[in-house]
Amino acid sequence: MLTRTPERTLTEQLAERFAERIRSRLLPVGARLPSVRECARQQGVSPYTVVAAYDQLLAQGLVEARRQRGFFVRDSVQKLPHAAGSIEKIAIKDVANTSGATSPLGAAVLPMSGSHINATTLIRGMFHQASSKPQPGAGVFPPAWLEDARFMPAAVRRVTAGRALQDGSLVYGEPRGDVGLRDALARRLADLNVPAQPGQIITTVGATHALDIVSRTLLKAGDPVMVEEPGWSVEFARLDALGMRVLPVPRGPLGPDLDVMARYCEAHAPKLFVSVSVLHNPTGYSLSPGHAHQILQLANRHGFHIVEDDTYGHIAPEHATRLSALDGLRRTLYVNGFAKILAPNWRVGYLAAPPDLVERLLDTKLLSTLTTPSILEKALALCIEQGQLRRHAERMRLRLAQARARSVQIALEAGQRFAAEPAGMFGWVETGVDTDMLAQRMLDEGYLIAPGALFHATRRPCTLMRINFATTQDPGFWKVFRRAAQGL
């Protein structure tokens, strides 16, 4: 609740609270602010205070008033209208652009203009630290969990000692990536039954960069791309920003919906399929062998490539089914990184590709980053060779399993239900209420949650939310959550 102080009125505090959320994109463009009466009830202030606060937001150009509809977040880069009624026309256009078209198959197809604004605003919110409390919506492990990876700074010191510093940092690194790291990665992939020679591996600035290289190499604006839904919000927004036609494929416990994929192949001739086979984000599902074989049959029959994002492979069983292993890197490209297991800021990733695509992919890397930091790559190679990364991953898997068991128990005791069998890093929770609205309530309590709309190609009301098992072991969070949900 807001508290009046000599320095700041309730109106100023309320306006500042909304302004902060709008600027940090926790309230995305087009979002409707609570009605005056509802906001007054939520914040424990008078309707007059709310009206005055909304007036301040109007004056700052952060919101717009729509006749008989309420107050909505404005696009900060949108030019101010010159004529009366222009705001309403612009708003209607924006709604039309972000509502999502319908394909001949009856499935949503992400439109090419306007829609990425809403997606990226939600993504920005994932990087906003709502408070010092553990954040259930976070997509990374807590810093305390990663302190065990102190071997990385030690490895950096070792590879930069003496002559090594001059040899490794005063010149550009090898365009494909450090030779020692690519050798180590090839052996790691062999353990997963993915047959990749060092020459088929290209290092990148994290897994997201690897996905971007693949997209920019294999696709052009307007090309149709199949992506699992629910899925990683960054991938939807990134492909949309590149001008691709996103074809959402429902993801179930065994894998993507094969019937939908087959119909897309017949109607749209997609160029690429983006998949998280192991410990899918946000459901935690892992691909079954039967589904994997049928996906590869579709790819061979219709001529599309598959990019397999194995970001969570470090915390998954090595025997898990991977498309790249079954296919042998013929129509598949394998992507992975180390940010999740080491630290978000250690941006080292890589891709492994069919031999005939390597030079094209390398050209794209050269045009985007020239090379990648060889010092970090050499340090990582050292940690892999000495077994430090493997032992660290084993400890993380054990700690995550314990946290997952505690989080699930507390969530169930709080009356929550999981829409997917809990596995891996994330839980997919059915809340029974609109989680976009719930997210704003939880922000008032200092918690950032990840609403289900974040994981769909087109934004629509959703009662699901993703939780991070590493940050939801606090019964206090679930008490606040239950109270907030009951108030909706």
XYZ file of C-alpha atoms in Angstrom:
488
model
C 0.000 0.000 0.000
C 1.061 3.591 -0.596
C 1.902 5.795 2.384
C 1.732 9.592 2.355
C 5.035 11.296 3.245
C 6.020 14.954 3.602
C 8.191 14.647 0.515
C 5.799 12.845 -1.855
C 2.039 12.819 -2.151
C 0.032 9.658 -2.776
C -0.676 10.919 -6.292
C 3.034 11.294 -7.059
C 3.832 7.870 -5.640
C 1.087 6.177 -7.649
C 2.045 7.941 -10.872
C 5.702 7.033 -10.318
C 4.811 3.364 -9.712
C 2.983 3.121 -13.030
C 5.615 5.194 -14.851
C 8.390 2.863 -13.706
C 6.500 -0.193 -14.939
C 5.769 1.414 -18.287
C 9.387 2.540 -18.833
C 10.761 -0.881 -17.840
C 8.136 -2.444 -20.154
C 6.479 -4.433 -17.377
C 3.306 -2.771 -18.644
C 3.590 -3.306 -22.412
C 2.346 -1.016 -25.145
C -1.419 -1.294 -25.474
C -1.932 -2.613 -21.940
C -5.018 -1.242 -20.203
C -4.530 0.352 -16.804
C -6.973 -0.663 -14.074
C -10.201 1.317 -13.955
C -10.197 4.254 -11.545
C -12.415 2.397 -9.106
C -10.408 -0.851 -9.333
C -7.070 0.951 -8.962
C -8.343 2.847 -5.921
C -9.401 -0.440 -4.325
C -6.116 -2.184 -5.131
C -3.879 0.637 -3.904
C -5.990 1.717 -0.928
C -6.401 5.306 -2.108
C -9.297 7.519 -3.152
C -10.601 7.651 -6.744
C -9.529 11.307 -6.826
C -5.908 10.234 -6.188
C -6.071 7.741 -9.075
C -7.541 10.319 -11.460
C -4.803 12.779 -10.536
C -2.097 10.126 -11.011
C -3.466 9.121 -14.409
C -3.491 12.808 -15.346
C 0.234 12.960 -14.577
C 0.867 9.922 -16.773
C -1.104 11.584 -19.572
C 0.985 14.737 -19.214
C 4.175 12.661 -19.441
C 2.948 11.021 -22.644
C 3.082 7.538 -21.109
C -0.618 6.710 -21.450
C -3.542 7.701 -23.611
C -7.230 8.030 -22.773
C -9.727 6.263 -25.007
C -13.289 7.458 -24.764
C -15.458 5.130 -22.658
C -12.682 2.520 -22.611
C -10.115 3.750 -20.108
C -6.392 4.459 -20.046
C -3.877 2.526 -22.172
C -0.072 2.480 -22.375
C 1.175 4.497 -25.347
C 3.952 3.545 -27.712
C 6.744 5.874 -26.597
C 8.195 6.030 -30.135
C 4.825 6.722 -31.720
C 4.450 10.284 -32.972
C 1.790 12.389 -31.325
C -1.348 12.641 -33.479
C -2.111 15.981 -35.111
C -5.887 15.738 -35.326
C -8.626 14.890 -32.879
C -9.519 11.237 -32.968
C -6.130 10.143 -34.335
C -5.237 8.321 -31.136
C -8.265 6.104 -31.480
C -7.435 5.305 -35.113
C -3.836 4.458 -34.270
C -4.961 2.285 -31.375
C -7.387 0.356 -33.578
C -4.627 -0.212 -36.123
C -2.275 -1.450 -33.408
C -4.897 -3.842 -32.068
C -5.469 -5.195 -35.549
C -1.763 -5.730 -36.066
C -1.236 -7.556 -32.776
C -4.351 -9.687 -32.632
C -2.937 -12.367 -34.902
C -4.204 -13.572 -38.276
C -5.676 -17.003 -38.866
C -4.084 -19.439 -41.244
C -6.101 -21.673 -43.581
C -5.477 -24.432 -41.059
C -7.218 -22.532 -38.285
C -3.949 -21.997 -36.405
C -2.636 -18.579 -35.426
C 0.049 -17.091 -37.645
C 2.123 -14.315 -36.092
C 1.630 -11.105 -38.106
C 4.638 -9.314 -39.470
C 4.088 -5.753 -38.244
C 3.450 -4.433 -34.775
C 3.248 -7.742 -32.943
C 6.924 -7.838 -31.931
C 6.400 -4.724 -29.794
C 4.244 -6.578 -27.304
C 6.544 -9.583 -27.285
C 9.680 -7.583 -26.635
C 8.066 -5.477 -23.936
C 7.233 -8.637 -22.030
C 10.784 -9.893 -22.511
C 12.206 -6.670 -21.079
C 10.132 -7.288 -17.983
C 11.924 -10.579 -17.399
C 15.141 -8.619 -16.783
C 13.571 -6.237 -14.272
C 14.425 -7.007 -10.659
C 11.158 -6.315 -8.854
C 12.804 -6.504 -5.402
C 15.493 -8.314 -3.451
C 13.143 -11.290 -3.010
C 13.644 -14.500 -5.025
C 11.981 -13.988 -8.405
C 9.741 -16.874 -9.568
C 9.654 -15.523 -13.122
C 13.428 -15.510 -13.573
C 14.873 -17.638 -16.359
C 18.259 -18.217 -14.729
C 19.663 -19.854 -11.628
C 20.147 -17.615 -8.561
C 23.634 -16.087 -8.283
C 24.250 -18.064 -5.077
C 23.904 -21.288 -7.050
C 26.540 -20.203 -9.556
C 29.187 -19.204 -7.028
C 30.446 -22.777 -7.192
C 31.723 -22.035 -10.713
C 34.747 -20.123 -9.389
C 36.950 -22.329 -11.510
C 36.117 -20.146 -14.518
C 37.845 -16.951 -13.267
C 40.805 -19.112 -12.268
C 40.915 -20.569 -15.759
C 40.803 -17.070 -17.271
C 43.773 -16.031 -15.128
C 45.692 -19.087 -16.253
C 45.101 -18.599 -19.996
C 46.020 -14.906 -19.766
C 49.209 -15.404 -17.769
C 52.474 -14.218 -19.287
C 52.988 -14.822 -22.992
C 49.506 -16.326 -23.344
C 47.919 -12.895 -22.859
C 49.895 -11.393 -25.733
C 49.283 -14.364 -28.011
C 45.564 -14.617 -27.284
C 44.183 -11.131 -26.753
C 46.115 -8.772 -29.017
C 44.899 -10.349 -32.256
C 41.544 -11.506 -33.615
C 40.618 -15.023 -32.638
C 39.975 -17.867 -35.053
C 36.685 -17.046 -36.904
C 35.169 -20.481 -36.215
C 36.190 -20.281 -32.563
C 39.087 -21.455 -30.450
C 40.442 -24.748 -31.808
C 40.883 -26.258 -28.353
C 37.288 -25.472 -27.394
C 35.910 -26.883 -30.637
C 37.897 -30.080 -30.067
C 36.460 -30.362 -26.539
C 32.927 -29.656 -27.791
C 33.226 -32.310 -30.496
C 34.080 -34.878 -27.817
C 31.195 -33.646 -25.665
C 28.786 -34.017 -28.594
C 30.118 -37.520 -29.283
C 29.055 -38.443 -25.736
C 25.529 -37.351 -26.759
C 25.803 -39.397 -29.986
C 25.847 -36.222 -32.084
C 28.532 -36.802 -34.761
C 30.241 -33.437 -35.180
C 33.824 -32.874 -36.252
C 35.565 -29.739 -34.853
C 35.273 -28.211 -38.327
C 31.470 -28.448 -38.127
C 31.380 -26.370 -34.936
C 31.191 -22.562 -34.780
C 31.377 -20.723 -31.469
C 28.981 -17.849 -30.769
C 28.145 -15.179 -28.192
C 25.667 -17.407 -26.387
C 22.952 -19.745 -27.680
C 20.698 -16.856 -28.749
C 23.433 -15.618 -31.083
C 23.723 -19.128 -32.527
C 19.973 -19.217 -33.231
C 20.232 -15.803 -34.875
C 23.089 -16.920 -37.118
C 21.048 -19.920 -38.273
C 17.972 -17.782 -38.987
C 19.877 -15.109 -40.900
C 21.692 -17.736 -42.958
C 18.843 -20.065 -43.882
C 15.899 -17.651 -44.043
C 14.799 -14.459 -45.719
C 11.985 -12.082 -44.793
C 8.582 -13.673 -45.312
C 9.767 -17.269 -44.975
C 7.506 -19.512 -42.847
C 9.088 -20.997 -39.708
C 7.530 -23.589 -37.397
C 8.091 -22.907 -33.690
C 6.808 -24.871 -30.710
C 4.060 -23.219 -28.653
C 4.190 -22.559 -25.778
C 7.792 -21.672 -26.358
C 10.656 -19.314 -25.671
C 9.413 -15.741 -25.965
C 12.723 -14.415 -27.294
C 12.514 -16.754 -30.279
C 9.023 -15.576 -31.247
C 10.051 -11.925 -30.972
C 13.384 -12.420 -32.753
C 11.882 -14.212 -35.760
C 9.093 -11.658 -35.970
C 11.625 -8.824 -35.933
C 13.422 -10.490 -38.857
C 10.143 -10.537 -40.798
C 9.537 -14.297 -40.719
C 6.088 -15.905 -40.746
C 5.855 -17.765 -37.439
C 3.761 -20.943 -37.521
C 3.057 -22.047 -33.920
C 3.069 -25.816 -33.357
C 1.377 -27.029 -30.142
C 3.881 -28.818 -27.887
C 2.663 -31.829 -25.892
C 4.282 -34.358 -23.515
C 5.671 -36.496 -26.363
C 6.686 -33.657 -28.642
C 5.201 -31.224 -31.174
C 1.797 -31.911 -32.722
C 2.711 -33.955 -35.807
C -0.646 -33.446 -37.526
C -0.306 -29.669 -37.306
C 3.257 -29.886 -38.624
C 2.133 -32.033 -41.561
C -0.638 -29.589 -42.475
C 1.773 -26.654 -42.247
C 4.146 -28.497 -44.583
C 1.390 -28.968 -47.153
C -0.029 -25.446 -46.892
C 3.026 -23.256 -46.222
C 6.203 -25.219 -47.137
C 8.126 -24.028 -44.027
C 11.875 -23.549 -44.294
C 12.783 -24.271 -40.662
C 11.514 -25.872 -37.475
C 12.815 -24.567 -34.127
C 12.632 -27.133 -31.327
C 13.699 -27.633 -27.719
C 13.794 -31.420 -27.579
C 15.043 -31.834 -24.012
C 13.469 -30.136 -20.952
C 11.354 -27.857 -23.080
C 10.825 -24.290 -21.877
C 8.313 -23.705 -20.249
C 6.696 -27.150 -19.907
C 9.688 -29.330 -19.017
C 8.619 -31.928 -21.615
C 11.235 -34.071 -23.393
C 10.872 -35.498 -26.886
C 9.924 -39.155 -27.301
C 11.892 -41.353 -29.753
C 8.764 -42.121 -31.801
C 7.943 -38.462 -32.287
C 11.562 -37.688 -33.118
C 11.616 -40.233 -35.956
C 8.393 -38.857 -37.444
C 9.670 -35.270 -37.278
C 12.783 -36.274 -39.195
C 10.657 -38.082 -41.784
C 8.654 -34.889 -42.295
C 11.860 -32.856 -42.628
C 13.281 -35.212 -45.266
C 9.987 -35.378 -47.155
C 9.353 -31.625 -47.233
C 12.922 -30.322 -47.249
C 13.011 -28.123 -44.154
C 15.870 -27.847 -41.665
C 15.577 -28.324 -37.911
C 17.451 -26.203 -35.384
C 17.598 -28.006 -32.052
C 18.098 -25.734 -29.042
C 19.681 -27.851 -26.297
C 20.141 -24.982 -23.829
C 19.027 -27.155 -20.902
C 21.077 -30.162 -21.943
C 23.589 -29.582 -19.129
C 20.907 -30.393 -16.523
C 19.322 -33.231 -18.520
C 20.108 -36.948 -18.752
C 22.631 -37.694 -21.490
C 20.429 -40.500 -22.823
C 17.569 -38.060 -23.601
C 16.322 -38.180 -27.196
C 17.900 -35.554 -29.421
C 16.986 -34.997 -33.065
C 20.595 -34.166 -33.941
C 21.765 -37.553 -32.683
C 19.145 -39.501 -34.641
C 19.662 -37.444 -37.792
C 23.455 -37.234 -37.642
C 23.498 -33.502 -38.488
C 22.126 -33.921 -41.984
C 18.951 -31.811 -41.793
C 19.523 -30.737 -38.183
C 21.612 -27.991 -36.604
C 22.517 -28.281 -32.931
C 22.676 -25.204 -30.670
C 23.845 -24.923 -27.061
C 25.448 -22.487 -24.644
C 26.899 -22.181 -21.150
C 25.119 -19.127 -19.729
C 22.541 -21.175 -17.816
C 25.036 -23.484 -16.133
C 27.904 -21.024 -15.517
C 26.502 -17.486 -15.332
C 24.195 -15.402 -17.533
C 27.003 -12.983 -18.343
C 29.417 -15.670 -19.602
C 28.273 -15.420 -23.209
C 29.824 -18.503 -24.765
C 27.700 -20.652 -27.060
C 28.099 -22.732 -30.186
C 26.358 -24.443 -33.066
C 27.112 -27.672 -34.914
C 25.911 -27.916 -38.502
C 25.937 -30.109 -41.616
C 29.268 -29.718 -43.455
C 27.678 -28.056 -46.506
C 26.241 -25.226 -44.363
C 29.314 -24.384 -42.271
C 30.876 -21.796 -44.611
C 27.569 -19.943 -45.074
C 27.003 -19.870 -41.321
C 30.558 -18.665 -40.759
C 30.030 -15.797 -43.214
C 26.995 -14.696 -41.188
C 29.012 -14.827 -37.968
C 31.787 -12.739 -39.524
C 29.285 -10.099 -40.609
C 27.704 -9.897 -37.152
C 30.595 -10.174 -34.659
C 33.760 -10.853 -36.713
C 34.984 -13.334 -34.103
C 34.176 -14.343 -30.536
C 36.272 -13.719 -27.368
C 39.041 -16.310 -27.576
C 40.142 -15.774 -23.957
C 36.799 -16.941 -22.568
C 36.743 -19.806 -25.061
C 40.230 -20.969 -24.075
C 39.280 -20.774 -20.385
C 36.133 -22.795 -20.977
C 38.084 -25.414 -22.961
C 40.432 -25.772 -19.980
C 37.516 -26.278 -17.589
C 35.982 -28.921 -19.847
C 39.301 -30.768 -20.259
C 39.921 -30.831 -16.513
C 36.418 -32.133 -15.764
C 35.433 -29.065 -13.734
C 32.416 -28.231 -15.878
C 31.135 -31.823 -15.725
C 31.388 -31.970 -11.948
C 29.750 -28.555 -11.618
C 26.844 -29.670 -13.830
C 26.367 -32.790 -11.712
C 26.132 -30.679 -8.545
C 23.668 -28.331 -10.215
C 21.450 -31.232 -11.311
C 21.357 -32.594 -7.763
C 20.616 -29.191 -6.240
C 17.886 -28.531 -8.805
C 16.238 -31.899 -8.149
C 16.061 -31.082 -4.437
C 14.699 -27.593 -5.105
C 12.129 -28.947 -7.548
C 10.822 -31.443 -5.000
C 10.439 -28.711 -2.358
C 8.832 -26.229 -4.760
C 6.308 -28.749 -6.041
C 5.315 -29.779 -2.535
C 4.814 -26.176 -1.388
C 2.886 -25.277 -4.550
C 0.552 -28.247 -4.179
C -0.029 -27.400 -0.517
C -0.948 -23.881 -1.644
C -3.644 -25.343 -3.886
C -1.841 -24.984 -7.218
C -1.950 -27.508 -10.064
C 0.796 -28.291 -12.584
C -0.291 -28.421 -16.222
C 2.789 -30.531 -17.064
C 4.701 -33.119 -15.059
C 7.401 -31.124 -13.203
C 10.835 -31.669 -14.752
C 13.977 -29.705 -15.322
C 14.285 -26.065 -14.327
C 10.746 -24.805 -14.921
C 7.216 -25.626 -13.808
C 4.105 -24.897 -15.893
C 1.399 -23.965 -13.396
C -2.354 -23.666 -13.970
C -3.510 -20.755 -11.789
C -7.150 -20.481 -12.845
C -6.881 -16.676 -13.278
C -5.551 -14.285 -15.921
C -1.818 -14.277 -15.185
C -1.229 -10.942 -16.973
C -3.487 -9.313 -14.379
C -1.974 -11.444 -11.642
C 1.531 -10.339 -12.637
C 0.674 -6.713 -11.906
C -0.728 -7.664 -8.494
C 2.405 -9.626 -7.650
C 4.633 -6.713 -8.669
C 3.007 -4.677 -5.908
C 4.283 -7.364 -3.523
C 7.805 -7.339 -4.988
C 7.545 -10.538 -7.052
C 8.029 -10.866 -10.807
C 6.158 -13.820 -12.299
C 6.220 -15.066 -15.891
C 2.642 -15.016 -17.252
C 1.609 -17.603 -19.816
C 1.041 -14.968 -22.514
C 4.817 -14.523 -22.581
C 5.206 -17.988 -24.123
C 2.751 -17.708 -27.019
C 3.275 -16.339 -30.502
C 0.312 -13.983 -30.202
C -0.525 -12.363 -26.900
C -3.849 -13.468 -25.463
C -5.297 -14.006 -21.976
C -3.795 -17.066 -20.315
C -4.244 -18.727 -16.915
C -0.851 -20.464 -16.973
C 2.450 -19.205 -15.620
C 6.023 -20.475 -15.614
C 7.916 -20.777 -12.358
C 11.612 -21.342 -11.758
C 12.009 -24.201 -9.270
C 15.221 -22.644 -7.970
C 13.393 -19.491 -6.827
C 10.001 -20.780 -5.625
C 10.924 -22.616 -2.440
C 9.640 -19.842 -0.177
C 6.204 -20.578 1.358
C 5.804 -16.811 1.809
C 5.647 -16.324 -1.940
C 2.886 -18.884 -2.333
C 0.857 -17.278 0.461
C 1.062 -13.901 -1.249
C 0.352 -15.532 -4.593
C -2.760 -17.286 -3.319
C -4.088 -14.091 -1.760
C -3.499 -12.120 -4.956
C -5.133 -14.778 -7.127
C -8.205 -14.927 -4.914
C -8.610 -11.162 -5.309
C -9.017 -11.388 -9.091
